[in-house]
Amino acid sequence: MSPQEEINRLTDQLNYYNYQYYQNSVSEVDDFTFDRMLEQLTALEAQHPDLRRPDSPTTRVGGTISKEFKTVYHRFPMLSLGNTYSEAELVEFDNRVRKGLDGQVFEYVCELKFDGVALSMTYENGILVQGATRGDGVRGDDITNNIKTIRSLPLNVGNKGREEREEGERSIPALFEVRGEGFLPFAEFERINKEREDIGESLLANPRNAASGAFKQQDSSAVAQRRLDCFLYSFLSETAVFKTHEESLIAMKGWGFNVSPTWRKCADVRDVMLFINEWETRRFELPLATDGIVIKVNSYAQQRELGFTAKSPRWAIAFKYKAQGASTTLNSISYQVGRTGAVTPVAHLTPVLLAGTVVKRASLHNANEIERLGVQLGDWVFVEKGGEIIPKVTGVDLLKRTEAVRPIVYPTACPVCETPLVRTEGEAHFYCPNEKGCAPQRQARFEHFIQRRAMNIESLGEGKIELLIERGLVQTPADLYDLTNEKLLGLEKTYPAAPILNDDGTETPGKARTVKFGQKTVDNILTAIERSKQQPFTNVLFALGIRYVGATTAEKLVDYFGAMDALMVAPLEVLVTVPEVGPRIAQSVAKWFTDPDNLTYVERLRAAGVQFAGERKVVEVQSDKLAGKTFLYTGTFADFSREQLEAEIVAHGGKLLSGVSKKLNYLIVGENAGPSKVGKAEQLNVPMISEAEFKAMFAD
Ligand code: IVH
């Protein structure tokens, strides 16, 4: 088989597996085989870059870095919808439609109104060629590479279930657009925030912001890590393909697009109201936030007859649900201490029914939030279910405030170890600085260490670590490597029962829990500990739990330094030159390695035999002639490709920035330079240099 044939075979096969997985929930291959094939394809494409197909599944992992998004004009404008908030307003809309259609019979299609980011995708000859944001409705940003990371979005609509393809389907037009809502599923949002909390990063506010932030990122491999999804709800083409919106939804689904099955055809406005009422609470079962219903006239001919106002179609409208809220009393506040010492206040409420579930706790985020709300203990508070799983307190019902309320006194000392709390300028949280002695911080440090992405000793979960700490068998995770069969076998403790809250607000006594180290458990644990010595250095570095060093940052540090010894002595100036490492992370790393306890900890891990070296994947440093200087380039160059230019900057100690700002020292200007960068550089007085001047800066 020729390389092209092999590339075609792998591309088609992998796209087909992907289609089966996302469209029909069928895994035709195991993950291992899939990954092997993907690796093969990646390798072949690296050898023959010009043979790579535009619908290659390797584009899904990202890898492109764009300095600025290209602006693209929408072939069809992206309009917005009028809003209604009541049945009466909806009936008015229905009357307008009826009048506009002059007594004709008509139907509606109702869909959920998804609360994400509007996206428009263009397909040419079945291949996804462009993905864009809404922008101002007329033109948006070309974010094709980011959109390709959405795994449920077909890169090639010709490539799908082979049998189904033939049957009764309309031919796919040569050029069409589909539109839909890009979103971050709740489960992903929770996962990302858990990881961020774990390394002391600030939390993402809600899934919508997280999605819109992700789609606008310039490094598409960072986008791929956020596992975005998209529900499609519109089909557009120059030539008429369908008679009704319903037909288009069915066809899009058949072609492999992710169309939410929640839509329904409705005969009249009464039917629409039934749909609205049904989904008022059912919508909380969906993987993303929704804020209403979209009602569309089904027939395309009738849509055309009704036409548009300046901003929105006359054939569609949104019905917005009122925010789902409830009010209840705030009884007490508990303060939780995380791994990094961050203290988070949690409101304990009189149980109340909210959108189908009983709520007894709500997030209060931090001290600022308590102040902003002006809330006191005993107050009646409003709680709302936003995008997040945990509801939040959104306000105080001052009309119901009584004399009995008491001010909230934010603790000045850690609720667990009593160390005075500290707060750094610009941070929303108070922290307990007693990293080493504070029990929840210590416990969380172990949990961080044993997780799968770190040392993978998860058999130690479920209260076992707690018991080991309590019995004095371990103090730091390095002590795990001294555990023996003798020390562990037979350890046992019964934890008292904690009450369980029922849905009706009453409590039933829970069951007592026993943690027990039987022979089988001990064998599993000791094997997992032994095996953890083979975990790659990236995992070890992540496991150390240095603040702000998540799995990705650990990877970048290993790529750059290769080994613990090089990293340990790296000065700040060098750390900040590592890709994606800014001053905040660099300082945190440098500081961590100055603490004598941390150094002892590292040496004990070294002695235990865990991996302290990985593979360096970095340009060899050639000089430090560009050290401390920041660069950005625009246009094309005679002697360098973009990659070579970037490599030269790094090889001579310089740092590449992603945009023109006051922090930029030099803009390297080539042929066909972008006017916006040059304009901004002029405005900020950033020196502009030519290719020759750049070369002279590091020439021998
Ligand atoms: S149709 C001409 N259907 O709502 C109308 N929009 O205010 C085209 N949206 O920007 C939009 N769910 O991002 C349509 N099922 C749905 C939708 C939906 C969410 C968003 C969309 C648009 C905004 C319109």
PDB file of C-alpha atoms in Angstrom, residues 217-445:
ATOM      1  CA  GLN A 217      -7.895  29.964  23.161  1.00  0.00           C
ATOM      2  CA  GLN A 218      -5.102  30.232  20.697  1.00  0.00           C
ATOM      3  CA  ASP A 219      -3.453  26.919  21.387  1.00  0.00           C
ATOM      4  CA  SER A 220      -5.790  24.264  20.014  1.00  0.00           C
ATOM      5  CA  SER A 221      -4.195  21.466  22.044  1.00  0.00           C
ATOM      6  CA  ALA A 222      -5.266  23.325  25.197  1.00  0.00           C
ATOM      7  CA  VAL A 223      -8.781  23.462  23.702  1.00  0.00           C
ATOM      8  CA  ALA A 224      -8.713  19.701  23.058  1.00  0.00           C
ATOM      9  CA  GLN A 225      -8.146  19.135  26.780  1.00  0.00           C
ATOM     10  CA  ARG A 226     -11.458  20.763  27.608  1.00  0.00           C
ATOM     11  CA  ARG A 227     -13.493  18.152  25.738  1.00  0.00           C
ATOM     12  CA  LEU A 228     -16.119  20.488  24.367  1.00  0.00           C
ATOM     13  CA  ASP A 229     -19.311  19.340  22.700  1.00  0.00           C
ATOM     14  CA  CYS A 230     -21.878  20.850  20.346  1.00  0.00           C
ATOM     15  CA  PHE A 231     -25.621  20.452  19.705  1.00  0.00           C
ATOM     16  CA  LEU A 232     -26.674  21.340  16.151  1.00  0.00           C
ATOM     17  CA  TYR A 233     -29.981  23.106  15.504  1.00  0.00           C
ATOM     18  CA  SER A 234     -29.853  24.736  12.057  1.00  0.00           C
ATOM     19  CA  PHE A 235     -29.047  23.709   8.519  1.00  0.00           C
ATOM     20  CA  LEU A 236     -28.394  26.288   5.792  1.00  0.00           C
ATOM     21  CA  SER A 237     -27.619  25.954   2.096  1.00  0.00           C
ATOM     22  CA  GLU A 238     -28.025  28.034  -1.078  1.00  0.00           C
ATOM     23  CA  THR A 239     -30.158  25.411  -2.765  1.00  0.00           C
ATOM     24  CA  ALA A 240     -33.274  24.118  -1.045  1.00  0.00           C
ATOM     25  CA  VAL A 241     -32.691  20.632   0.311  1.00  0.00           C
ATOM     26  CA  PHE A 242     -35.479  20.221   2.843  1.00  0.00           C
ATOM     27  CA  LYS A 243     -39.084  21.296   3.042  1.00  0.00           C
ATOM     28  CA  THR A 244     -39.240  21.532   6.802  1.00  0.00           C
ATOM     29  CA  HIS A 245     -37.016  22.176   9.790  1.00  0.00           C
ATOM     30  CA  GLU A 246     -38.030  18.780  11.123  1.00  0.00           C
ATOM     31  CA  GLU A 247     -36.626  17.087   8.000  1.00  0.00           C
ATOM     32  CA  SER A 248     -33.361  18.961   8.427  1.00  0.00           C
ATOM     33  CA  LEU A 249     -33.000  17.834  12.052  1.00  0.00           C
ATOM     34  CA  ILE A 250     -33.626  14.202  11.099  1.00  0.00           C
ATOM     35  CA  ALA A 251     -31.184  14.394   8.189  1.00  0.00           C
ATOM     36  CA  MET A 252     -28.463  16.111  10.236  1.00  0.00           C
ATOM     37  CA  LYS A 253     -28.798  13.411  12.850  1.00  0.00           C
ATOM     38  CA  GLY A 254     -28.547  10.777  10.103  1.00  0.00           C
ATOM     39  CA  TRP A 255     -25.399  12.396   8.705  1.00  0.00           C
ATOM     40  CA  GLY A 256     -23.714  12.047  12.049  1.00  0.00           C
ATOM     41  CA  PHE A 257     -24.323  15.422  13.676  1.00  0.00           C
ATOM     42  CA  ASN A 258     -25.088  15.640  17.358  1.00  0.00           C
ATOM     43  CA  VAL A 259     -28.715  16.771  17.352  1.00  0.00           C
ATOM     44  CA  SER A 260     -30.226  16.778  20.824  1.00  0.00           C
ATOM     45  CA  PRO A 261     -33.175  14.352  20.832  1.00  0.00           C
ATOM     46  CA  THR A 262     -35.159  16.801  22.977  1.00  0.00           C
ATOM     47  CA  TRP A 263     -36.959  18.542  20.058  1.00  0.00           C
ATOM     48  CA  ARG A 264     -40.634  17.947  19.298  1.00  0.00           C
ATOM     49  CA  LYS A 265     -43.100  18.873  16.583  1.00  0.00           C
ATOM     50  CA  CYS A 266     -46.105  20.740  17.975  1.00  0.00           C
ATOM     51  CA  ALA A 267     -49.462  21.195  16.244  1.00  0.00           C
ATOM     52  CA  ASP A 268     -50.373  24.466  17.942  1.00  0.00           C
ATOM     53  CA  VAL A 269     -49.565  26.899  20.725  1.00  0.00           C
ATOM     54  CA  ARG A 270     -51.280  24.694  23.305  1.00  0.00           C
ATOM     55  CA  ASP A 271     -48.970  21.872  22.391  1.00  0.00           C
ATOM     56  CA  VAL A 272     -46.076  24.299  22.683  1.00  0.00           C
ATOM     57  CA  MET A 273     -47.169  25.186  26.228  1.00  0.00           C
ATOM     58  CA  LEU A 274     -47.224  21.502  27.155  1.00  0.00           C
ATOM     59  CA  PHE A 275     -43.674  21.152  25.873  1.00  0.00           C
ATOM     60  CA  ILE A 276     -42.614  24.237  27.835  1.00  0.00           C
ATOM     61  CA  ASN A 277     -44.139  22.903  31.053  1.00  0.00           C
ATOM     62  CA  GLU A 278     -42.663  19.459  30.589  1.00  0.00           C
ATOM     63  CA  TRP A 279     -39.145  20.763  30.149  1.00  0.00           C
ATOM     64  CA  GLU A 280     -39.248  23.306  32.956  1.00  0.00           C
ATOM     65  CA  THR A 281     -37.784  20.724  35.319  1.00  0.00           C
ATOM     66  CA  ARG A 282     -36.680  17.968  32.935  1.00  0.00           C
ATOM     67  CA  ARG A 283     -34.101  20.341  31.460  1.00  0.00           C
ATOM     68  CA  PHE A 284     -31.959  19.810  34.552  1.00  0.00           C
ATOM     69  CA  GLU A 285     -31.319  16.253  33.366  1.00  0.00           C
ATOM     70  CA  LEU A 286     -29.414  17.568  30.322  1.00  0.00           C
ATOM     71  CA  PRO A 287     -25.609  17.754  30.168  1.00  0.00           C
ATOM     72  CA  LEU A 288     -25.629  21.541  29.777  1.00  0.00           C
ATOM     73  CA  ALA A 289     -27.434  24.624  31.018  1.00  0.00           C
ATOM     74  CA  THR A 290     -30.590  25.670  29.182  1.00  0.00           C
ATOM     75  CA  ASP A 291     -32.469  28.871  29.774  1.00  0.00           C
ATOM     76  CA  GLY A 292     -35.616  28.370  27.738  1.00  0.00           C
ATOM     77  CA  ILE A 293     -37.290  26.939  24.679  1.00  0.00           C
ATOM     78  CA  VAL A 294     -36.969  27.975  21.038  1.00  0.00           C
ATOM     79  CA  ILE A 295     -40.163  27.785  18.994  1.00  0.00           C
ATOM     80  CA  LYS A 296     -39.760  27.640  15.199  1.00  0.00           C
ATOM     81  CA  VAL A 297     -42.312  27.480  12.375  1.00  0.00           C
ATOM     82  CA  ASN A 298     -41.674  24.101  10.778  1.00  0.00           C
ATOM     83  CA  SER A 299     -42.204  24.759   7.046  1.00  0.00           C
ATOM     84  CA  TYR A 300     -39.337  26.522   5.264  1.00  0.00           C
ATOM     85  CA  ALA A 301     -41.750  28.014   2.710  1.00  0.00           C
ATOM     86  CA  GLN A 302     -43.752  29.532   5.554  1.00  0.00           C
ATOM     87  CA  GLN A 303     -40.552  30.732   7.227  1.00  0.00           C
ATOM     88  CA  ARG A 304     -39.701  32.569   4.002  1.00  0.00           C
ATOM     89  CA  GLU A 305     -43.173  34.088   3.843  1.00  0.00           C
ATOM     90  CA  LEU A 306     -42.861  35.420   7.370  1.00  0.00           C
ATOM     91  CA  GLY A 307     -39.335  36.749   6.841  1.00  0.00           C
ATOM     92  CA  PHE A 308     -37.229  38.756   9.284  1.00  0.00           C
ATOM     93  CA  THR A 309     -37.219  41.978  11.226  1.00  0.00           C
ATOM     94  CA  ALA A 310     -33.914  43.858  11.349  1.00  0.00           C
ATOM     95  CA  LYS A 311     -32.567  41.618  14.116  1.00  0.00           C
ATOM     96  CA  SER A 312     -34.481  38.388  14.259  1.00  0.00           C
ATOM     97  CA  PRO A 313     -36.746  36.022  12.355  1.00  0.00           C
ATOM     98  CA  ARG A 314     -40.532  36.480  12.530  1.00  0.00           C
ATOM     99  CA  TRP A 315     -40.906  32.697  12.338  1.00  0.00           C
ATOM    100  CA  ALA A 316     -39.133  31.892  15.603  1.00  0.00           C
ATOM    101  CA  ILE A 317     -39.065  33.077  19.184  1.00  0.00           C
ATOM    102  CA  ALA A 318     -37.494  32.113  22.484  1.00  0.00           C
ATOM    103  CA  PHE A 319     -39.478  31.449  25.638  1.00  0.00           C
ATOM    104  CA  LYS A 320     -37.299  32.137  28.672  1.00  0.00           C
ATOM    105  CA  TYR A 321     -37.800  30.262  31.915  1.00  0.00           C
ATOM    106  CA  LYS A 322     -37.655  32.226  35.112  1.00  0.00           C
ATOM    107  CA  ALA A 323     -34.523  31.340  37.050  1.00  0.00           C
ATOM    108  CA  GLN A 324     -35.324  28.368  39.272  1.00  0.00           C
ATOM    109  CA  GLY A 325     -35.058  29.691  42.752  1.00  0.00           C
ATOM    110  CA  ALA A 326     -36.278  28.966  46.226  1.00  0.00           C
ATOM    111  CA  SER A 327     -35.948  30.678  49.545  1.00  0.00           C
ATOM    112  CA  THR A 328     -34.965  29.139  52.817  1.00  0.00           C
ATOM    113  CA  THR A 329     -33.076  29.994  55.988  1.00  0.00           C
ATOM    114  CA  LEU A 330     -29.343  30.034  56.482  1.00  0.00           C
ATOM    115  CA  ASN A 331     -28.651  28.082  59.655  1.00  0.00           C
ATOM    116  CA  SER A 332     -24.892  27.905  59.822  1.00  0.00           C
ATOM    117  CA  ILE A 333     -21.707  28.074  57.825  1.00  0.00           C
ATOM    118  CA  SER A 334     -18.924  25.534  57.767  1.00  0.00           C
ATOM    119  CA  TYR A 335     -15.475  26.240  56.442  1.00  0.00           C
ATOM    120  CA  GLN A 336     -13.688  23.661  54.336  1.00  0.00           C
ATOM    121  CA  VAL A 337      -9.939  23.564  53.941  1.00  0.00           C
ATOM    122  CA  GLY A 338      -8.577  22.327  50.605  1.00  0.00           C
ATOM    123  CA  ARG A 339      -5.210  20.829  49.670  1.00  0.00           C
ATOM    124  CA  THR A 340      -3.636  24.202  49.073  1.00  0.00           C
ATOM    125  CA  GLY A 341      -5.080  25.565  52.315  1.00  0.00           C
ATOM    126  CA  ALA A 342      -7.811  27.608  50.615  1.00  0.00           C
ATOM    127  CA  VAL A 343     -10.769  28.088  52.950  1.00  0.00           C
ATOM    128  CA  THR A 344     -14.214  27.822  51.350  1.00  0.00           C
ATOM    129  CA  PRO A 345     -17.406  28.746  53.221  1.00  0.00           C
ATOM    130  CA  VAL A 346     -20.386  26.441  52.719  1.00  0.00           C
ATOM    131  CA  ALA A 347     -23.913  27.513  53.670  1.00  0.00           C
ATOM    132  CA  HIS A 348     -26.039  25.020  55.603  1.00  0.00           C
ATOM    133  CA  LEU A 349     -29.698  25.615  54.865  1.00  0.00           C
ATOM    134  CA  THR A 350     -33.059  24.390  56.028  1.00  0.00           C
ATOM    135  CA  PRO A 351     -33.730  21.745  53.353  1.00  0.00           C
ATOM    136  CA  VAL A 352     -35.815  23.103  50.477  1.00  0.00           C
ATOM    137  CA  LEU A 353     -37.092  21.689  47.204  1.00  0.00           C
ATOM    138  CA  LEU A 354     -35.417  23.277  44.175  1.00  0.00           C
ATOM    139  CA  ALA A 355     -35.923  22.127  40.583  1.00  0.00           C
ATOM    140  CA  GLY A 356     -36.830  18.632  41.658  1.00  0.00           C
ATOM    141  CA  THR A 357     -34.119  18.018  44.273  1.00  0.00           C
ATOM    142  CA  VAL A 358     -33.760  18.769  47.963  1.00  0.00           C
ATOM    143  CA  VAL A 359     -31.094  21.354  48.646  1.00  0.00           C
ATOM    144  CA  LYS A 360     -29.495  21.689  52.044  1.00  0.00           C
ATOM    145  CA  ARG A 361     -26.125  23.171  51.161  1.00  0.00           C
ATOM    146  CA  ALA A 362     -25.091  25.994  48.912  1.00  0.00           C
ATOM    147  CA  SER A 363     -21.824  27.540  47.928  1.00  0.00           C
ATOM    148  CA  LEU A 364     -20.835  30.919  49.307  1.00  0.00           C
ATOM    149  CA  HIS A 365     -17.507  30.941  47.427  1.00  0.00           C
ATOM    150  CA  ASN A 366     -15.388  33.202  49.647  1.00  0.00           C
ATOM    151  CA  ALA A 367     -15.331  36.050  52.161  1.00  0.00           C
ATOM    152  CA  ASN A 368     -15.917  38.697  49.482  1.00  0.00           C
ATOM    153  CA  GLU A 369     -19.086  36.968  48.400  1.00  0.00           C
ATOM    154  CA  ILE A 370     -20.471  36.938  51.949  1.00  0.00           C
ATOM    155  CA  GLU A 371     -19.748  40.641  52.192  1.00  0.00           C
ATOM    156  CA  ARG A 372     -21.257  41.374  48.790  1.00  0.00           C
ATOM    157  CA  LEU A 373     -24.469  39.559  49.700  1.00  0.00           C
ATOM    158  CA  GLY A 374     -24.648  41.220  53.117  1.00  0.00           C
ATOM    159  CA  VAL A 375     -25.981  37.950  54.470  1.00  0.00           C
ATOM    160  CA  GLN A 376     -26.274  37.104  58.178  1.00  0.00           C
ATOM    161  CA  LEU A 377     -26.919  33.886  60.084  1.00  0.00           C
ATOM    162  CA  GLY A 378     -30.654  33.177  60.393  1.00  0.00           C
ATOM    163  CA  ASP A 379     -31.482  35.189  57.252  1.00  0.00           C
ATOM    164  CA  TRP A 380     -33.928  34.018  54.604  1.00  0.00           C
ATOM    165  CA  VAL A 381     -31.815  33.595  51.493  1.00  0.00           C
ATOM    166  CA  PHE A 382     -32.553  32.968  47.827  1.00  0.00           C
ATOM    167  CA  VAL A 383     -30.879  29.939  46.351  1.00  0.00           C
ATOM    168  CA  GLU A 384     -30.626  29.297  42.637  1.00  0.00           C
ATOM    169  CA  LYS A 385     -29.555  26.447  40.505  1.00  0.00           C
ATOM    170  CA  GLY A 386     -27.195  27.783  37.917  1.00  0.00           C
ATOM    171  CA  GLY A 387     -25.031  25.730  35.685  1.00  0.00           C
ATOM    172  CA  GLU A 388     -23.256  24.141  38.605  1.00  0.00           C
ATOM    173  CA  ILE A 389     -24.308  21.059  40.494  1.00  0.00           C
ATOM    174  CA  ILE A 390     -24.057  22.867  43.829  1.00  0.00           C
ATOM    175  CA  PRO A 391     -26.653  25.634  44.016  1.00  0.00           C
ATOM    176  CA  LYS A 392     -25.595  29.085  45.089  1.00  0.00           C
ATOM    177  CA  VAL A 393     -26.922  31.727  47.417  1.00  0.00           C
ATOM    178  CA  THR A 394     -27.910  34.663  45.219  1.00  0.00           C
ATOM    179  CA  GLY A 395     -29.427  37.113  47.651  1.00  0.00           C
ATOM    180  CA  VAL A 396     -31.042  37.907  50.987  1.00  0.00           C
ATOM    181  CA  ASP A 397     -34.760  38.443  51.558  1.00  0.00           C
ATOM    182  CA  LEU A 398     -34.414  41.540  53.716  1.00  0.00           C
ATOM    183  CA  LEU A 399     -38.190  41.832  54.169  1.00  0.00           C
ATOM    184  CA  LYS A 400     -38.104  38.636  56.206  1.00  0.00           C
ATOM    185  CA  ARG A 401     -35.090  39.593  58.337  1.00  0.00           C
ATOM    186  CA  THR A 402     -35.804  39.416  62.061  1.00  0.00           C
ATOM    187  CA  GLU A 403     -34.057  40.645  65.197  1.00  0.00           C
ATOM    188  CA  ALA A 404     -32.687  37.172  65.651  1.00  0.00           C
ATOM    189  CA  VAL A 405     -30.097  37.371  62.881  1.00  0.00           C
ATOM    190  CA  ARG A 406     -26.451  37.318  63.883  1.00  0.00           C
ATOM    191  CA  PRO A 407     -23.537  38.676  61.843  1.00  0.00           C
ATOM    192  CA  ILE A 408     -21.210  36.179  60.215  1.00  0.00           C
ATOM    193  CA  VAL A 409     -17.815  36.398  61.764  1.00  0.00           C
ATOM    194  CA  TYR A 410     -15.363  35.154  59.172  1.00  0.00           C
ATOM    195  CA  PRO A 411     -12.755  33.034  60.931  1.00  0.00           C
ATOM    196  CA  THR A 412      -9.349  34.553  61.388  1.00  0.00           C
ATOM    197  CA  ALA A 413      -7.831  31.160  62.198  1.00  0.00           C
ATOM    198  CA  CYS A 414      -7.979  27.809  60.434  1.00  0.00           C
ATOM    199  CA  PRO A 415     -11.135  25.960  61.572  1.00  0.00           C
ATOM    200  CA  VAL A 416      -9.094  22.765  61.878  1.00  0.00           C
ATOM    201  CA  CYS A 417      -5.569  23.589  63.077  1.00  0.00           C
ATOM    202  CA  GLU A 418      -6.186  27.117  64.374  1.00  0.00           C
ATOM    203  CA  THR A 419      -3.274  28.693  62.525  1.00  0.00           C
ATOM    204  CA  PRO A 420      -4.070  32.358  61.679  1.00  0.00           C
ATOM    205  CA  LEU A 421      -5.368  32.623  58.113  1.00  0.00           C
ATOM    206  CA  VAL A 422      -3.613  34.758  55.523  1.00  0.00           C
ATOM    207  CA  ARG A 423      -4.775  36.396  52.338  1.00  0.00           C
ATOM    208  CA  THR A 424      -2.531  37.449  49.477  1.00  0.00           C
ATOM    209  CA  GLU A 425      -3.215  40.667  47.581  1.00  0.00           C
ATOM    210  CA  GLY A 426      -5.592  40.023  44.742  1.00  0.00           C
ATOM    211  CA  GLU A 427      -6.749  36.592  45.958  1.00  0.00           C
ATOM    212  CA  ALA A 428     -10.374  35.969  46.829  1.00  0.00           C
ATOM    213  CA  HIS A 429      -9.659  33.176  49.307  1.00  0.00           C
ATOM    214  CA  PHE A 430      -8.137  33.133  52.750  1.00  0.00           C
ATOM    215  CA  TYR A 431      -5.514  30.425  53.189  1.00  0.00           C
ATOM    216  CA  CYS A 432      -4.311  28.362  56.102  1.00  0.00           C
ATOM    217  CA  PRO A 433      -0.541  28.644  55.793  1.00  0.00           C
ATOM    218  CA  ASN A 434       0.155  25.568  57.934  1.00  0.00           C
ATOM    219  CA  GLU A 435       0.757  23.379  54.883  1.00  0.00           C
ATOM    220  CA  LYS A 436       2.577  20.648  56.734  1.00  0.00           C
ATOM    221  CA  GLY A 437       0.675  20.374  59.981  1.00  0.00           C
ATOM    222  CA  CYS A 438      -2.932  21.036  58.992  1.00  0.00           C
ATOM    223  CA  ALA A 439      -4.799  17.702  58.849  1.00  0.00           C
ATOM    224  CA  PRO A 440      -7.111  18.274  55.856  1.00  0.00           C
ATOM    225  CA  GLN A 441      -4.216  19.685  53.856  1.00  0.00           C
ATOM    226  CA  ARG A 442      -2.084  16.703  54.690  1.00  0.00           C
ATOM    227  CA  GLN A 443      -4.866  14.277  53.891  1.00  0.00           C
ATOM    228  CA  ALA A 444      -5.526  16.024  50.564  1.00  0.00           C
ATOM    229  CA  ARG A 445      -1.797  15.917  49.755  1.00  0.00           C
TER     230      ARG A 445
END
